[in-house]
PDB file of C-alpha atoms in Angstrom:
ATOM      1  CA  MET F   1     161.341 132.470 112.324  1.00 67.00           C
ATOM      2  CA  THR F   2     161.512 136.189 112.789  1.00 64.00           C
ATOM      3  CA  ASP F   3     164.646 138.231 112.496  1.00 66.00           C
ATOM      4  CA  ALA F   4     164.275 140.898 115.175  1.00 59.00           C
ATOM      5  CA  PRO F   5     166.148 144.180 114.884  1.00 55.00           C
ATOM      6  CA  GLY F   6     169.762 143.776 115.842  1.00 63.00           C
ATOM      7  CA  THR F   7     170.952 140.304 116.564  1.00 89.00           C
ATOM      8  CA  ARG F   8     167.867 138.382 117.703  1.00 95.00           C
ATOM      9  CA  LEU F   9     166.454 135.354 115.945  1.00 96.00           C
ATOM     10  CA  THR F  10     163.097 134.067 117.160  1.00 94.00           C
ATOM     11  CA  CYS F  11     161.324 130.807 116.429  1.00 93.00           C
ATOM     12  CA  GLY F  12     158.381 129.989 118.671  1.00 89.00           C
ATOM     13  CA  SER F  13     159.658 129.828 122.244  1.00 89.00           C
ATOM     14  CA  ILE F  14     163.294 129.963 121.106  1.00 94.00           C
ATOM     15  CA  VAL F  15     165.045 133.330 121.088  1.00 96.00           C
ATOM     16  CA  LEU F  16     168.726 133.565 120.174  1.00 97.00           C
ATOM     17  CA  ASP F  17     170.672 136.756 120.800  1.00 98.00           C
ATOM     18  CA  THR F  18     173.625 136.102 118.497  1.00 96.00           C
ATOM     19  CA  GLU F  19     175.672 139.027 119.766  1.00 96.00           C
ATOM     20  CA  ARG F  20     175.490 137.975 123.425  1.00 97.00           C
ATOM     21  CA  ARG F  21     175.234 134.243 122.571  1.00 98.00           C
ATOM     22  CA  LEU F  22     172.189 134.040 124.824  1.00 98.00           C
ATOM     23  CA  LEU F  23     169.493 131.451 124.201  1.00 98.00           C
ATOM     24  CA  THR F  24     166.119 131.925 125.855  1.00 96.00           C
ATOM     25  CA  CYS F  25     163.636 129.064 125.689  1.00 92.00           C
ATOM     26  CA  ARG F  26     160.971 127.353 127.793  1.00 84.00           C
ATOM     27  CA  ASP F  27     163.260 126.483 130.674  1.00 85.00           C
ATOM     28  CA  GLY F  28     164.973 129.872 130.856  1.00 91.00           C
ATOM     29  CA  PRO F  29     168.155 131.516 129.596  1.00 96.00           C
ATOM     30  CA  HIS F  30     171.297 129.640 128.575  1.00 97.00           C
ATOM     31  CA  HIS F  31     174.670 131.134 127.695  1.00 98.00           C
ATOM     32  CA  LEU F  32     176.025 129.387 124.611  1.00 98.00           C
ATOM     33  CA  THR F  33     179.573 128.798 123.488  1.00 98.00           C
ATOM     34  CA  PRO F  34     180.524 130.562 120.240  1.00 98.00           C
ATOM     35  CA  LYS F  35     180.175 127.299 118.277  1.00 98.00           C
ATOM     36  CA  GLU F  36     176.808 126.422 119.872  1.00 98.00           C
ATOM     37  CA  SER F  37     175.533 129.878 118.953  1.00 98.00           C
ATOM     38  CA  GLN F  38     176.729 129.590 115.345  1.00 98.00           C
ATOM     39  CA  LEU F  39     175.223 126.119 115.035  1.00 99.00           C
ATOM     40  CA  LEU F  40     171.839 127.163 116.444  1.00 98.00           C
ATOM     41  CA  GLU F  41     171.851 130.228 114.189  1.00 98.00           C
ATOM     42  CA  ALA F  42     172.381 127.948 111.168  1.00 98.00           C
ATOM     43  CA  PHE F  43     169.441 125.770 112.231  1.00 98.00           C
ATOM     44  CA  LEU F  44     167.201 128.795 112.810  1.00 97.00           C
ATOM     45  CA  ARG F  45     168.081 130.358 109.450  1.00 96.00           C
ATOM     46  CA  HIS F  46     167.540 127.080 107.558  1.00 97.00           C
ATOM     47  CA  GLN F  47     164.428 125.649 109.238  1.00 95.00           C
ATOM     48  CA  GLY F  48     163.040 122.599 107.532  1.00 94.00           C
ATOM     49  CA  GLN F  49     166.109 122.209 105.330  1.00 96.00           C
ATOM     50  CA  VAL F  50     168.429 119.252 105.683  1.00 97.00           C
ATOM     51  CA  LEU F  51     171.874 120.625 106.519  1.00 98.00           C
ATOM     52  CA  SER F  52     174.693 118.293 105.594  1.00 98.00           C
ATOM     53  CA  ARG F  53     177.515 117.603 108.010  1.00 97.00           C
ATOM     54  CA  GLN F  54     179.879 119.074 105.414  1.00 97.00           C
ATOM     55  CA  PHE F  55     177.848 122.306 105.231  1.00 98.00           C
ATOM     56  CA  LEU F  56     177.756 122.650 109.037  1.00 98.00           C
ATOM     57  CA  MET F  57     181.451 121.824 109.491  1.00 97.00           C
ATOM     58  CA  LYS F  58     182.381 124.485 106.915  1.00 97.00           C
ATOM     59  CA  LEU F  59     179.971 127.081 108.300  1.00 97.00           C
ATOM     60  CA  VAL F  60     180.700 126.649 112.019  1.00 97.00           C
ATOM     61  CA  TRP F  61     184.258 125.263 112.160  1.00 97.00           C
ATOM     62  CA  ASP F  62     185.540 126.647 108.830  1.00 96.00           C
ATOM     63  CA  THR F  63     186.878 123.267 107.752  1.00 96.00           C
ATOM     64  CA  ASP F  64     186.310 120.929 104.851  1.00 93.00           C
ATOM     65  CA  PHE F  65     187.461 117.952 106.933  1.00 92.00           C
ATOM     66  CA  VAL F  66     184.457 115.704 107.519  1.00 87.00           C
ATOM     67  CA  GLN F  67     186.101 112.350 108.184  1.00 89.00           C
ATOM     68  CA  ASP F  68     185.353 112.766 111.896  1.00 90.00           C
ATOM     69  CA  THR F  69     182.243 114.759 112.776  1.00 91.00           C
ATOM     70  CA  ARG F  70     182.143 113.815 116.461  1.00 96.00           C
ATOM     71  CA  THR F  71     182.611 117.465 117.439  1.00 96.00           C
ATOM     72  CA  LEU F  72     179.487 118.354 115.466  1.00 98.00           C
ATOM     73  CA  GLU F  73     177.527 115.481 117.032  1.00 97.00           C
ATOM     74  CA  VAL F  74     178.504 116.596 120.541  1.00 98.00           C
ATOM     75  CA  HIS F  75     177.485 120.205 119.867  1.00 98.00           C
ATOM     76  CA  VAL F  76     174.135 119.065 118.447  1.00 97.00           C
ATOM     77  CA  HIS F  77     173.647 116.959 121.597  1.00 96.00           C
ATOM     78  CA  TRP F  78     174.328 119.988 123.803  1.00 96.00           C
ATOM     79  CA  LEU F  79     171.837 122.107 121.842  1.00 96.00           C
ATOM     80  CA  ARG F  80     169.202 119.392 122.091  1.00 94.00           C
ATOM     81  CA  GLN F  81     169.643 119.335 125.870  1.00 93.00           C
ATOM     82  CA  LYS F  82     169.013 123.078 125.994  1.00 93.00           C
ATOM     83  CA  ILE F  83     166.092 123.507 123.589  1.00 93.00           C
ATOM     84  CA  GLU F  84     164.204 120.219 123.754  1.00 88.00           C
ATOM     85  CA  SER F  85     162.068 119.275 126.715  1.00 74.00           C
ATOM     86  CA  GLY F  86     162.082 115.856 128.268  1.00 68.00           C
ATOM     87  CA  THR F  87     163.827 112.736 127.192  1.00 63.00           C
ATOM     88  CA  GLY F  88     163.389 110.381 124.305  1.00 69.00           C
ATOM     89  CA  ALA F  89     163.506 111.045 120.593  1.00 73.00           C
ATOM     90  CA  PRO F  90     164.554 114.520 119.418  1.00 81.00           C
ATOM     91  CA  HIS F  91     161.647 116.885 118.888  1.00 87.00           C
ATOM     92  CA  MET F  92     163.293 119.758 117.008  1.00 93.00           C
ATOM     93  CA  ILE F  93     166.760 118.817 115.772  1.00 94.00           C
ATOM     94  CA  HIS F  94     166.429 115.592 113.819  1.00 94.00           C
ATOM     95  CA  THR F  95     169.273 113.449 112.524  1.00 94.00           C
ATOM     96  CA  VAL F  96     169.024 112.590 108.838  1.00 96.00           C
ATOM     97  CA  ARG F  97     171.020 109.398 108.675  1.00 95.00           C
ATOM     98  CA  GLY F  98     174.006 109.550 106.353  1.00 94.00           C
ATOM     99  CA  VAL F  99     173.408 113.229 105.566  1.00 96.00           C
ATOM    100  CA  GLY F 100     173.213 115.615 108.521  1.00 97.00           C
ATOM    101  CA  TYR F 101     170.497 117.352 110.510  1.00 97.00           C
ATOM    102  CA  VAL F 102     167.225 119.196 110.051  1.00 97.00           C
ATOM    103  CA  PHE F 103     165.650 121.698 112.461  1.00 96.00           C
ATOM    104  CA  ARG F 104     161.875 121.377 112.631  1.00 94.00           C
ATOM    105  CA  PRO F 105     160.511 123.563 115.445  1.00 86.00           C
ATOM    106  CA  ASP F 106     157.009 122.160 115.023  1.00 80.00           C
ATOM    107  CA  GLY F 107     158.359 118.737 115.945  1.00 72.00           C
ATOM    108  CA  ALA F 108     157.263 117.168 112.662  1.00 70.00           C
ATOM    109  CA  PRO F 109     159.537 114.444 111.354  1.00 64.00           C
ATOM    110  CA  PRO F 110     161.817 115.411 108.456  1.00 61.00           C
ATOM    111  CA  GLU F 111     160.435 115.148 104.961  1.00 60.00           C
ATOM    112  CA  GLY F 112     162.301 115.528 101.677  1.00 54.00           C
ATOM    113  CA  LEU F 113     165.890 116.575 101.282  1.00 46.00           C
ATOM    114  CA  ALA F 114     165.765 120.324 100.631  1.00 48.00           C
ATOM    115  CA  THR F 115     169.310 121.559 101.132  1.00 49.00           C
ATOM    116  CA  PRO F 116     170.777 125.059 101.263  1.00 54.00           C
ATOM    117  CA  SER F 117     173.056 126.263  98.524  1.00 46.00           C
ATOM    118  CA  ASP F 118     176.728 125.431  99.013  1.00 38.00           C
ATOM    119  CA  ARG F 119     177.453 129.126  98.472  1.00 35.00           C
ATOM    120  CA  GLN F 120     175.947 130.102 101.823  1.00 37.00           C
TER     121      GLN F 120
END
């Protein structure tokens, strides 16, 4: 991932303008909701790291409540629809059962459980 000057994060064909909440990828531009933008930014900044549901709920929704993470699951689904081509198994955002998600832009399946610090 490259951190372009200003508010652009780039990873392969994915470009996220965090200020304008504009995602550009293979199939063109997409305007993201504030939460979609924050979630994608977290994935881009922590590529290859397993992000727990608790970490994502705190980071994006500013809550410690993780009894119901359906909101998170729906937002991940929406991002997958925008950045992943075709149907079938996820290619970039992988579910790590019982833990959370990992963003692997190369499409490789998740390996290990490297997690970001809880202080981030």
